[in-house]
Coordinates of C-alpha atoms and ligand atoms in Angstrom, one line a residue:
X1 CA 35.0 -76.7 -6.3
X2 CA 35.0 -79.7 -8.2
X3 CA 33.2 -78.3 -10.8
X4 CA 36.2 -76.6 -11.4
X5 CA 38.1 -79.8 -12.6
X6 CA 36.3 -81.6 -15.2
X7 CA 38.4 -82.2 -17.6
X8 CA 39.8 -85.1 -18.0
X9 CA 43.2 -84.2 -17.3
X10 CA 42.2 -83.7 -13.7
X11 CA 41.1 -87.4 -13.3
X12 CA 44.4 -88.7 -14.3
X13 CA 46.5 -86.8 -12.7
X14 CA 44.6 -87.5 -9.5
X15 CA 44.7 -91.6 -10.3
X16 CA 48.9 -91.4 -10.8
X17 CA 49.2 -88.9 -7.5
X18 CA 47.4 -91.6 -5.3
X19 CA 49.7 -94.1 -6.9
X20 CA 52.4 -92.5 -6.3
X21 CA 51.3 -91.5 -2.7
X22 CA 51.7 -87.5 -3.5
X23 CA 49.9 -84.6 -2.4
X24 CA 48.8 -83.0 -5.6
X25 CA 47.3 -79.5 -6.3
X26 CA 46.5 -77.5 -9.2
X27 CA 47.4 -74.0 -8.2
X28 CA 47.9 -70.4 -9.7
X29 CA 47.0 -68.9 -12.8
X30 CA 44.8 -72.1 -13.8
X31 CA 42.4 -71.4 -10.7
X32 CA 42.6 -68.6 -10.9
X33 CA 41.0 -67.8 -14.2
X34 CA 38.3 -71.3 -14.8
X35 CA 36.9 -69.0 -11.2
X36 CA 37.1 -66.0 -13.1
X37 CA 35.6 -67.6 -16.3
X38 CA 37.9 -65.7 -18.1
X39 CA 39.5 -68.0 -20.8
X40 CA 39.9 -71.7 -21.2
X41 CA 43.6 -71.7 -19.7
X42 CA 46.2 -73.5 -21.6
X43 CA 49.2 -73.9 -18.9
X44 CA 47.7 -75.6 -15.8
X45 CA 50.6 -75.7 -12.6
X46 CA 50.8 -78.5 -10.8
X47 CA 52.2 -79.0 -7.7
X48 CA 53.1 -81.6 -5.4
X49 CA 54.9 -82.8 -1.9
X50 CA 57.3 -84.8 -3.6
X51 CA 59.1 -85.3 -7.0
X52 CA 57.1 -83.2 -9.4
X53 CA 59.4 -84.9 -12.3
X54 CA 58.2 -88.3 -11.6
X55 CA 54.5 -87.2 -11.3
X56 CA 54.9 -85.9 -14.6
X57 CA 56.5 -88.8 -16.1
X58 CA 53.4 -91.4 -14.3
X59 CA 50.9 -88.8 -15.5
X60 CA 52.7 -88.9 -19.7
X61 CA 52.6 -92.4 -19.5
X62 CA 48.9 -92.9 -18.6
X63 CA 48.0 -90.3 -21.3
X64 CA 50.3 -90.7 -23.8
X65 CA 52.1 -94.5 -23.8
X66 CA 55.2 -93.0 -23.0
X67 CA 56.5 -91.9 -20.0
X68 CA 58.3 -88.9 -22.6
X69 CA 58.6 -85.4 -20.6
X70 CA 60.4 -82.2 -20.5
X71 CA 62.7 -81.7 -17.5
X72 CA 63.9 -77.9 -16.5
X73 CA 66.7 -79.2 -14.4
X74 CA 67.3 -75.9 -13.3
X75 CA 63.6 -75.1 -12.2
X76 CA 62.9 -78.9 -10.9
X77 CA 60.2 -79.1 -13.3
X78 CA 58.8 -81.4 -15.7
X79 CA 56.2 -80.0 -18.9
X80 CA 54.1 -82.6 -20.4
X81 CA 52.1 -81.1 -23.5
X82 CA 48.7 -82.7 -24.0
X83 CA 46.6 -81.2 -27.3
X84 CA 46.8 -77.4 -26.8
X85 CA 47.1 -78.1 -23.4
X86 CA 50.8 -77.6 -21.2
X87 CA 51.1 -79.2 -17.7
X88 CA 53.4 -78.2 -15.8
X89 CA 54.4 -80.6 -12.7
X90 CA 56.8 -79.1 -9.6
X91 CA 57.9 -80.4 -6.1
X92 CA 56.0 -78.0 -3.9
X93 CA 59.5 -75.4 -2.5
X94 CA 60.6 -73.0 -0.3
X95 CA 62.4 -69.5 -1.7
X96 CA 64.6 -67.4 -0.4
X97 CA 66.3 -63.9 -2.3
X98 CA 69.5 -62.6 -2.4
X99 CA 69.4 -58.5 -2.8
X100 CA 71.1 -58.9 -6.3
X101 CA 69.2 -61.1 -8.5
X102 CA 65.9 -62.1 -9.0
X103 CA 66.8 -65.9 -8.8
X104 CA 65.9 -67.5 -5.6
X105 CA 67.5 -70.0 -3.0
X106 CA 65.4 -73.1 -3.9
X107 CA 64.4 -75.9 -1.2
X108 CA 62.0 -78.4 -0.9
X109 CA 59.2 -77.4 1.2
X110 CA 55.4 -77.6 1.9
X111 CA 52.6 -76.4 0.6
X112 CA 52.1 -73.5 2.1
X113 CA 55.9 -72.8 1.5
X114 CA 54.6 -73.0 -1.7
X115 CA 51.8 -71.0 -1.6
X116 CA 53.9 -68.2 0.4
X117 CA 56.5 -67.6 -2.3
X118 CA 53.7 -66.6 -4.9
X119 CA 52.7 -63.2 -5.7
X120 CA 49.4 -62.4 -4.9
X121 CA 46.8 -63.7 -2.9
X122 CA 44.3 -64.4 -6.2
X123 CA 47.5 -66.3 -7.9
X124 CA 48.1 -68.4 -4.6
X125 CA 44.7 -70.3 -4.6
X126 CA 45.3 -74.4 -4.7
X127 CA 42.5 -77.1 -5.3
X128 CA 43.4 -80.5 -4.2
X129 CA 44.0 -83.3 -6.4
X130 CA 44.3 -86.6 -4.4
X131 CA 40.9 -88.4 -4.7
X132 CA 39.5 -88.5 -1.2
X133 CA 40.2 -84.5 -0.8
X134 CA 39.1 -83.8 -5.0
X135 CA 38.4 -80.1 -5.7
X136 CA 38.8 -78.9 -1.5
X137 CA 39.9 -75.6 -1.8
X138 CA 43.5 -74.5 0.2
X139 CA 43.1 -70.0 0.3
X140 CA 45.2 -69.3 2.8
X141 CA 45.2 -65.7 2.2
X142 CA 41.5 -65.0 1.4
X143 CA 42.7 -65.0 -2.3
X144 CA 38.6 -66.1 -3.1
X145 CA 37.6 -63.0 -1.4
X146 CA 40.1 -60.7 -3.4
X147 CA 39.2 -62.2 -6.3
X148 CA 35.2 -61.7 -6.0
X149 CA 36.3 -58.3 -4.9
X150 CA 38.8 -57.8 -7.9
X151 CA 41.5 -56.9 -5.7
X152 CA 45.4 -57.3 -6.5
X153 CA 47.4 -58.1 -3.0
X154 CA 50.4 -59.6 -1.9
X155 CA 50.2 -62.7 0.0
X156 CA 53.3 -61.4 2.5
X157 CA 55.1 -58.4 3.2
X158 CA 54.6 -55.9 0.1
X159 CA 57.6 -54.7 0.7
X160 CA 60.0 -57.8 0.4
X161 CA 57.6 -59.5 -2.2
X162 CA 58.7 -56.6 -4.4
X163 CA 61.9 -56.1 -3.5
X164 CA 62.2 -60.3 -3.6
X165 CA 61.2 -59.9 -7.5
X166 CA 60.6 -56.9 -8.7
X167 CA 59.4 -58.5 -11.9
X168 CA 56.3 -58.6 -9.3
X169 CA 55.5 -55.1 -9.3
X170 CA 55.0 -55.4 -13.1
X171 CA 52.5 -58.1 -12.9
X172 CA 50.3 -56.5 -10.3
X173 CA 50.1 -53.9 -13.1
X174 CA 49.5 -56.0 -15.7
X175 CA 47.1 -58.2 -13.6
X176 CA 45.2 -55.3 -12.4
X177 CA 44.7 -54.0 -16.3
X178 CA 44.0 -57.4 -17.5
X179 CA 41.5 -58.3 -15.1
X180 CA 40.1 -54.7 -13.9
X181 CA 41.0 -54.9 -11.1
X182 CA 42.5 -52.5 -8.3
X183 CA 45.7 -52.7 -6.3
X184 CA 45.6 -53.1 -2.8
X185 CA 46.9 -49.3 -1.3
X186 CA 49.6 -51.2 0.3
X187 CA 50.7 -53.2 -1.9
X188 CA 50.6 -49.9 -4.7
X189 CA 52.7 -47.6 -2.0
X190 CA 55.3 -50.8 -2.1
X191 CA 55.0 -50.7 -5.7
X192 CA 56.0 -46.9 -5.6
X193 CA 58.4 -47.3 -2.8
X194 CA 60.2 -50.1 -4.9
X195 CA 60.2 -49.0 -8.1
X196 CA 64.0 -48.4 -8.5
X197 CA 64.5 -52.0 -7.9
X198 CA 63.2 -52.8 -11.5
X199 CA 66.8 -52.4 -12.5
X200 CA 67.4 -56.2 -11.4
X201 CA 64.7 -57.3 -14.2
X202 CA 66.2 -57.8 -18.1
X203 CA 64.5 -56.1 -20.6
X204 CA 63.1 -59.1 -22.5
X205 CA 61.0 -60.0 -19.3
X206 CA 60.0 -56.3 -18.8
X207 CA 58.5 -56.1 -22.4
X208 CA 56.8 -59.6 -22.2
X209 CA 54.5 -57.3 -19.5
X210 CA 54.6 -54.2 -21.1
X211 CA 52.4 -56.5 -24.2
X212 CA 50.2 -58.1 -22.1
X213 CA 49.6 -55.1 -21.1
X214 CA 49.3 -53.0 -24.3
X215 CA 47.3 -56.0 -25.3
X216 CA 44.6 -55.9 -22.6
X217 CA 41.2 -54.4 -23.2
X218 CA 41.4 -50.9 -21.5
X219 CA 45.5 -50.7 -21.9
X220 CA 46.0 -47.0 -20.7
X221 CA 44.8 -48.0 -17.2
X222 CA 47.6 -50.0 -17.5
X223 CA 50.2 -47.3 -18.5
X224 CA 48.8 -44.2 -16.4
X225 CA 49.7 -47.3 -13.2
X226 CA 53.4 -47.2 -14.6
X227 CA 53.2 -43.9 -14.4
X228 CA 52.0 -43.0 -11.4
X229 CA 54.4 -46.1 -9.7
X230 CA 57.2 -44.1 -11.4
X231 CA 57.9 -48.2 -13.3
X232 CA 57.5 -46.4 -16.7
X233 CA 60.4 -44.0 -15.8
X234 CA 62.6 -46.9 -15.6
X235 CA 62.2 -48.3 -19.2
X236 CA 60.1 -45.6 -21.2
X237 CA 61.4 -42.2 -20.7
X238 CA 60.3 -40.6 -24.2
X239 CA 56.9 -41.5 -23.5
X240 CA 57.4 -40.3 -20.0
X241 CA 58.4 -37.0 -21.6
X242 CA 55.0 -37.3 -23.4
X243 CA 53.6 -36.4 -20.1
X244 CA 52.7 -32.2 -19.4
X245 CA 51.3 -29.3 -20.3
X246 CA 53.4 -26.1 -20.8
X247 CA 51.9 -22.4 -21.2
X248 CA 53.2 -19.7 -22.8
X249 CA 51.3 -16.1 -22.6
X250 CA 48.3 -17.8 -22.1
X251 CA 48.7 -20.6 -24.4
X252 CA 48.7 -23.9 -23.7
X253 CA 48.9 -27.5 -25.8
X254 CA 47.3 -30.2 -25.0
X255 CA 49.0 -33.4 -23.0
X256 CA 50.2 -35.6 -25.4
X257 CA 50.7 -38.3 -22.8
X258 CA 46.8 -38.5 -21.9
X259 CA 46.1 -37.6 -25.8
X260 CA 48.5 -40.9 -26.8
X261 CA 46.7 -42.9 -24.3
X262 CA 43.3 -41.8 -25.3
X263 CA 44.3 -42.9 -28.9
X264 CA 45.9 -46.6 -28.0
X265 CA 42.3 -46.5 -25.9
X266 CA 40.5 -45.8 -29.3
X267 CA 42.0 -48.0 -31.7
X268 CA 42.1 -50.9 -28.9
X269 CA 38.4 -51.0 -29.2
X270 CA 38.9 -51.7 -33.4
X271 CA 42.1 -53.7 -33.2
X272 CA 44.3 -56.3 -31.3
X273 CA 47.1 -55.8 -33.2
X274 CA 50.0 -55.4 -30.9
X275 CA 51.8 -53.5 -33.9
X276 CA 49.0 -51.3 -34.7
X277 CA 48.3 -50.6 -30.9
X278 CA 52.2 -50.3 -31.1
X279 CA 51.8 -47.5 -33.7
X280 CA 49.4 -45.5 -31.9
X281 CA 51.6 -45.0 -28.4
X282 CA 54.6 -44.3 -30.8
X283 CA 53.0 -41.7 -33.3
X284 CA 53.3 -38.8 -31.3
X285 CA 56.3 -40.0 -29.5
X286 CA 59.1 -36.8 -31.2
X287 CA 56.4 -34.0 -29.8
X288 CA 58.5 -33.3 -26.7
X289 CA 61.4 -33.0 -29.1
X290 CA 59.8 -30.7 -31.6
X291 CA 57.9 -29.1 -29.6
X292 CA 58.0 -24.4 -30.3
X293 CA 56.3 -22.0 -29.8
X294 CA 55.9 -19.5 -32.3
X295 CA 55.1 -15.9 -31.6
X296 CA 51.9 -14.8 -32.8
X297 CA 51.1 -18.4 -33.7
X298 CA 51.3 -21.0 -30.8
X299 CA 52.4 -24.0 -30.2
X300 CA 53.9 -26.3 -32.7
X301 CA 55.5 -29.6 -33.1
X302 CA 57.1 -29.7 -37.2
X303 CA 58.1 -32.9 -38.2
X304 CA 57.5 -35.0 -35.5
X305 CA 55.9 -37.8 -37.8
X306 CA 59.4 -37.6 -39.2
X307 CA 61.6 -37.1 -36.4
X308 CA 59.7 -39.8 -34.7
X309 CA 59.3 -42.8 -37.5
X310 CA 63.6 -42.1 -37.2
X311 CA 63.3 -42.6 -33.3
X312 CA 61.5 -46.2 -33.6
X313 CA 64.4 -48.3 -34.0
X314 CA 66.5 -47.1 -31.4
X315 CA 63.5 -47.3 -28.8
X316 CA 62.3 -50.9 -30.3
X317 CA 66.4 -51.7 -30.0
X318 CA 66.7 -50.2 -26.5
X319 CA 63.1 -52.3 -25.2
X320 CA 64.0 -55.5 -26.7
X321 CA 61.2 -55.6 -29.8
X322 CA 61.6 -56.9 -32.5
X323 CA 64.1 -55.3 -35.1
X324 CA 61.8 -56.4 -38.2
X325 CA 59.3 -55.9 -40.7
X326 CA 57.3 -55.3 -37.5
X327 CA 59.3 -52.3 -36.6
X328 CA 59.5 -51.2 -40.2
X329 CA 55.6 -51.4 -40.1
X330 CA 55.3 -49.0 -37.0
X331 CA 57.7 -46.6 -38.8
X332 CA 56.0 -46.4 -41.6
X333 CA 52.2 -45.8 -39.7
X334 CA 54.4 -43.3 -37.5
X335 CA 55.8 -42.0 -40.8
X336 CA 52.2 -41.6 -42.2
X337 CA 49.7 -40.5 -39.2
X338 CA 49.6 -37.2 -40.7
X339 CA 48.4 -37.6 -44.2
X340 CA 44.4 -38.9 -44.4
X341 CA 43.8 -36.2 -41.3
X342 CA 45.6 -33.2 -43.8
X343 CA 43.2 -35.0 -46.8
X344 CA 39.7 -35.0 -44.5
X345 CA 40.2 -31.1 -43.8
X346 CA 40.7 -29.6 -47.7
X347 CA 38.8 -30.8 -50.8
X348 CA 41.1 -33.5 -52.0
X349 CA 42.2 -34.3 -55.1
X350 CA 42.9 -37.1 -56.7
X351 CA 46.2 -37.3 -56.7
X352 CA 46.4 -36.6 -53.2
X353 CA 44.7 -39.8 -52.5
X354 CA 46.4 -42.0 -55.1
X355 CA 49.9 -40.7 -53.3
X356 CA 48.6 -42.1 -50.1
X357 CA 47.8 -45.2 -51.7
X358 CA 51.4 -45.4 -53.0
X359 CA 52.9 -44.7 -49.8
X360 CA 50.8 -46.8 -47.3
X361 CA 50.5 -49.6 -49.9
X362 CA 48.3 -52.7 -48.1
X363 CA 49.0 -50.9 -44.6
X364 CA 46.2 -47.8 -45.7
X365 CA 43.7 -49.6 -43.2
X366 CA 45.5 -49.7 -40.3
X367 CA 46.7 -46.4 -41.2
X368 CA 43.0 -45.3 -41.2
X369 CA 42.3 -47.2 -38.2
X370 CA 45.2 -45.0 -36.8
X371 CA 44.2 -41.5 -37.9
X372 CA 40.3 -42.2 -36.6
X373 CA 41.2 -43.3 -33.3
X374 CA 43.7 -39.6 -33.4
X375 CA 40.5 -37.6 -33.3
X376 CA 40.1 -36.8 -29.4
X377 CA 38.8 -33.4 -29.7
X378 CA 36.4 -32.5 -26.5
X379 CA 34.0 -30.8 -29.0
X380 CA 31.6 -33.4 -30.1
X381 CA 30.7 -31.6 -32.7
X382 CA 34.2 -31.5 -34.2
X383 CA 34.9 -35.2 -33.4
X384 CA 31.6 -36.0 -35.4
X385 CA 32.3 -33.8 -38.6
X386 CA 36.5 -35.4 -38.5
X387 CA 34.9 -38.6 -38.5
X388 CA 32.3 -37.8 -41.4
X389 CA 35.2 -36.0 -43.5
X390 CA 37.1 -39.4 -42.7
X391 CA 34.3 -41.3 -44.1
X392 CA 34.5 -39.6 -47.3
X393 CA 38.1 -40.2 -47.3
X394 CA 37.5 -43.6 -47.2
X395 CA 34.9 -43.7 -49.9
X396 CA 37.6 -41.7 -52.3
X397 CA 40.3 -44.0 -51.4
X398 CA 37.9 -47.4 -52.5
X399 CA 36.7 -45.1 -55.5
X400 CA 40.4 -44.7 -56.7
X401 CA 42.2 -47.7 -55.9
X402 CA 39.2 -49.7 -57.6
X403 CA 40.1 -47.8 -60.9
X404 CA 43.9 -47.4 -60.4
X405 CA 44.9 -50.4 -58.9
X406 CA 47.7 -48.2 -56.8
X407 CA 47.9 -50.0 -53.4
X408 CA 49.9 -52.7 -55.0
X409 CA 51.8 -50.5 -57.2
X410 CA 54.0 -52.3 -59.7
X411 CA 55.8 -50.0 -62.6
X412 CA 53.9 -50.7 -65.9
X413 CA 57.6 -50.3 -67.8
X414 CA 60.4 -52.2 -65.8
X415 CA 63.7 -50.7 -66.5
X416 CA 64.9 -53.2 -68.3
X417 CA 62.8 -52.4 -70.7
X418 CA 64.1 -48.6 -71.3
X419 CA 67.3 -50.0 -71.5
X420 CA 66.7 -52.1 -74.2
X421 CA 64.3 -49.8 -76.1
X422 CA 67.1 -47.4 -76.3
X423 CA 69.5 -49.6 -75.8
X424 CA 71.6 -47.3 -73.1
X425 CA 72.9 -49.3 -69.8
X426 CA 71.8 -49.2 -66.3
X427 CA 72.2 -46.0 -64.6
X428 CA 70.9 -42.4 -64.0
X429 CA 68.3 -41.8 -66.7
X430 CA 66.7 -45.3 -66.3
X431 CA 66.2 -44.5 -63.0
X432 CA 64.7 -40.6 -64.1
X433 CA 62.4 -42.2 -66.8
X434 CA 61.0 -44.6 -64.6
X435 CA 60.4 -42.0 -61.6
X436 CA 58.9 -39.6 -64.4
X437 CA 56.4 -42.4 -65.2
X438 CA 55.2 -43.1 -61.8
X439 CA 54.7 -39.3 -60.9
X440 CA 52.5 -39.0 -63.8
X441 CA 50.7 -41.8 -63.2
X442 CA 50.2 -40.6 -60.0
X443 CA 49.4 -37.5 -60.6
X444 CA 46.5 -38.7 -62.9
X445 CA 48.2 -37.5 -66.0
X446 CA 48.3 -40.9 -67.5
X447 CA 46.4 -43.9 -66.2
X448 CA 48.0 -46.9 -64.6
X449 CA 48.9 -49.2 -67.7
X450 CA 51.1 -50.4 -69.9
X451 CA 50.1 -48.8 -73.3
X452 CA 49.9 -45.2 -71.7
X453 CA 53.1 -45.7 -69.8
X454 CA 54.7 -46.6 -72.8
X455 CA 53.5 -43.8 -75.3
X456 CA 54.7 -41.5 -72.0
X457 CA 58.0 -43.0 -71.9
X458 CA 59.0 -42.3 -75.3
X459 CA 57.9 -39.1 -75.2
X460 CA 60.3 -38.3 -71.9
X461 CA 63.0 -40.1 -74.3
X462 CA 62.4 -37.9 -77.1
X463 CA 63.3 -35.0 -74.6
X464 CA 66.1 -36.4 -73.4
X465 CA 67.2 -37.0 -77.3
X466 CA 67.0 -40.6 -76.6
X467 CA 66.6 -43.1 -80.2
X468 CA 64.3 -45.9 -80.0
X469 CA 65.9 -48.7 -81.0
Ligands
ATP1 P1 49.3 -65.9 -17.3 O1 49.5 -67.3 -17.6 O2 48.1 -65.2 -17.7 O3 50.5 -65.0 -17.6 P2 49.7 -66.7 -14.6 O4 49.3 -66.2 -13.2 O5 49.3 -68.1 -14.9 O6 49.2 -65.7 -15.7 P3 52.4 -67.6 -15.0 O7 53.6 -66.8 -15.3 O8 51.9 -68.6 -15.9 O9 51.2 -66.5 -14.7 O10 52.7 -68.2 -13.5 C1 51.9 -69.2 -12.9 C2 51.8 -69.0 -11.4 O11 53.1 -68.9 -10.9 C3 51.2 -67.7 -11.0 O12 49.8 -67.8 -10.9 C4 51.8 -67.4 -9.7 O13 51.2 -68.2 -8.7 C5 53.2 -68.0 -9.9 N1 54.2 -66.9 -10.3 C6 54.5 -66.6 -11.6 N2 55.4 -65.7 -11.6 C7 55.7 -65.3 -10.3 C8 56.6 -64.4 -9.7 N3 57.3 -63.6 -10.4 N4 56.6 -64.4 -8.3 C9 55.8 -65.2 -7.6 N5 54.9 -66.0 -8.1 C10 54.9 -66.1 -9.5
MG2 MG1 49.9 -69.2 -16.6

């Protein structure tokens, strides 16, 4: 396993442990992954029998001059950042859990005290540090076998692992999306059986997850998991509602909770924007809520690009996102998810697609990205002529902006100049001429610049019996 540890790091951490006389391991995620070959890791845990603070001091000095660390009195714990790289030195402990709080009773204790109070068996793997013992592995719980196997499972007792932390449950989710891999049955029925217990876990540590796994390649594995566990209930319970099929003399709509995921599962594969990937599990989110039917007509869900751009902030507020331009982004795509689908099933005109360009401003691509990855029609056949109608879209929409410059959109006549043209003081009709100019523009009835704007602008005056000045 040596092969495991060649950088550099490795070496001196090994020479300051045999100083010091410490059994040293690298343990967790870091193994984990370099076996895996999934990502050069960037936080590598260290752990050792002994004063993990004054390993990490030794080790700073030897790298760095300066024996200069960062102590977490409160974890034990000392970080030494080296490059792009975090090291993160512990005494190897013992945990014990009360049944109201995820915090544990912290003692000193052995290694595999250590490797006990981890989560699962592929996170619990240690390579030894210490020179004459380099690179042996310690797998007490066949962790290298889950791992070749891709399987997610508790080291102990499901049960009181999840119960222990509940924030647990969540990460075999998250692990299992990130890494493909499957849940042990156990361990998935204590996931089920536990689920309540999420209650314990703040909401800032819940959507830290809930990223990771919006962010992972496949994400919907990840969500139809939170699902199933009944997890997603606990946090989420609009998109929950998302979830269903109702029929009404013989007519049915489709499940907006598989369509949303189908969608996140489409755009994932053009984007890894969180706030995009955001956007698409939000833009059908107000369905439930707006959901008729109408006799002689079906289902129907009016205004639920509107009613559900006004729901964003309160569910970004109640999960702990961020209450930013961010937010105001995912609103807006929410706001807009209708628009290029209306324009790729009529002949559009222009105007149609300089008004989208107005609205969606330097957020029409993602928009696009969006509305593409909303066609999950069954019928091939349909799928293929939405996309080609989309294409054309496109084309208008780089046809138009290239001669109207609209994306940007900047009034060609500020309102300061109306005012002093006719030398009349801010208010009402500043405001009316200068909306009159931009709907013409937009409408195509004048072109986007100064010398039309302004012959347009004293014509509105005139009407309004306005004097140039
Ligand atoms: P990533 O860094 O990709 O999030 P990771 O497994 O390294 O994955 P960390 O949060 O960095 O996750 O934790 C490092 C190690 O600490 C884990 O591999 C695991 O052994 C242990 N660990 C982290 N969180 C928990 C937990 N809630 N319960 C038990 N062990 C944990
Ligand atoms: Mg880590």
């Amino acid at each position: 396993m040596k092969k495991y540890l060649e950088h550099k790091v490795f070496k001196c951490i090994s020479e300051c442990a045999d100083e010091l006389g410490l059994e040293t391991y690298v343990i967790g995620g870091y193994v984990r992954d370099v076996i895996l070959q999934r990502k050069e890791p960037k936080d590598i845990d260290v752990v050792c029998l002994g004063s993990g603070i004054e390993l990490a001091k030794k080790v700073a000095l030897k790298l760095h001059g300066r024996p200069q660390v960062q102590v977490f009195k409160n974890f034990g714990t000392a970080m030494v950042l080296h490059g792009d790289l975090e090291l993160e030195f512990v005494g190897a402990r013992k945990e014990s859990y009360r049944i109201d709080s995820r915090k544990p009773i912290v003692e000193n204790g052995t290694l595999e005290d250590d490797q006990n109070r981890r989560d699962f068996t592929i996170n619990a793997l240690a390579l030894c540090l210490n020179k004459d013992r380099f690179g042996e592995l310690v797998d007490p719980f066949n962790g290298m076998e889950d791992l070749a196997n891709g399987i997610i499972k508790t080291p102990l007792d499901s049960d009181i692992t999840y119960s222990d932390d509940p924030l647990r449950m969540l990460r075999a989710i998250r692990f299992a999306t990130q890494l493909d891999f499957k849940i042990e049955q156990g361990s998935y029925d204590a996931v089920k059986r536990n689920s309540k217990r999420l209650e314990i876990i703040s909401q800032e540590r819940i959507i830290d997850e809930l990223n990771k796994i919006i962010l992972a390649k496949n994400p919907s594995k990840g969500f139809k998991l939170l699902f199933n566990t009944e997890l997603l209930h606990q946090f989420f319970p609009e998109f929950v509602a998302l979830f269903g099929v109702e029929i009404i003399k013989g007519k049915g709509h489709k499940d907006n909770f598989y369509h949303t995921l189908e969608v996140l599962e489409n755009l994932s594969k053009n984007t890894n924007d969180l706030w995009l990937r955001w956007a698409a599990l939000l833009h059908d989110i107000a369905k439930p809520p707006t959901k008729r039917f109408e006799e002689g007509h079906g289902w129907t869900f009016h205004g639920h690009e509107y009613l559900g751009s006004k729901m964003v902030p309160k569910i970004f507020k109640r999960l702990k996102l961020p209450l930013n331009d961010k937010m105001k982004y995912v609103q807006k795509l929410v706001l807009l998810h209708l628009r290029p689908i209306v324009l790729s099933k009529d002949i559009v005109s222009d105007s149609a697609i300089r008004r989208l360009l107005f609205d969606a401003g330097d957020d029409i691509d993602d928009l696009m990205l969006l509305c593409e990855a909303d066609i999950t029609s069954k019928n091939e056949t349909k799928v293929k002529k939405y996309l080609n109608n989309f294409k054309l879209v496109r084309q208008k929409l780089k046809d138009i902006e290239g001669r109207d410059q609209i994306r940007n959109w900047q009034p060609p006549i500020s309102g300061a100049l109306i005012m002093s043209t006719f030398n009349i003081p801010a208010g009402k009709i500043v405001g009316d001429i200068k909306n009159q100019i931009r709907e013409a523009i937009l409408d195509g009835e004048i072109t986007n610049d100064y010398d039309q704007a302004f012959q347009f602008m004293l014509k509105k005056a005139k009407e309004l019996d306005l004097e140039k000045h």
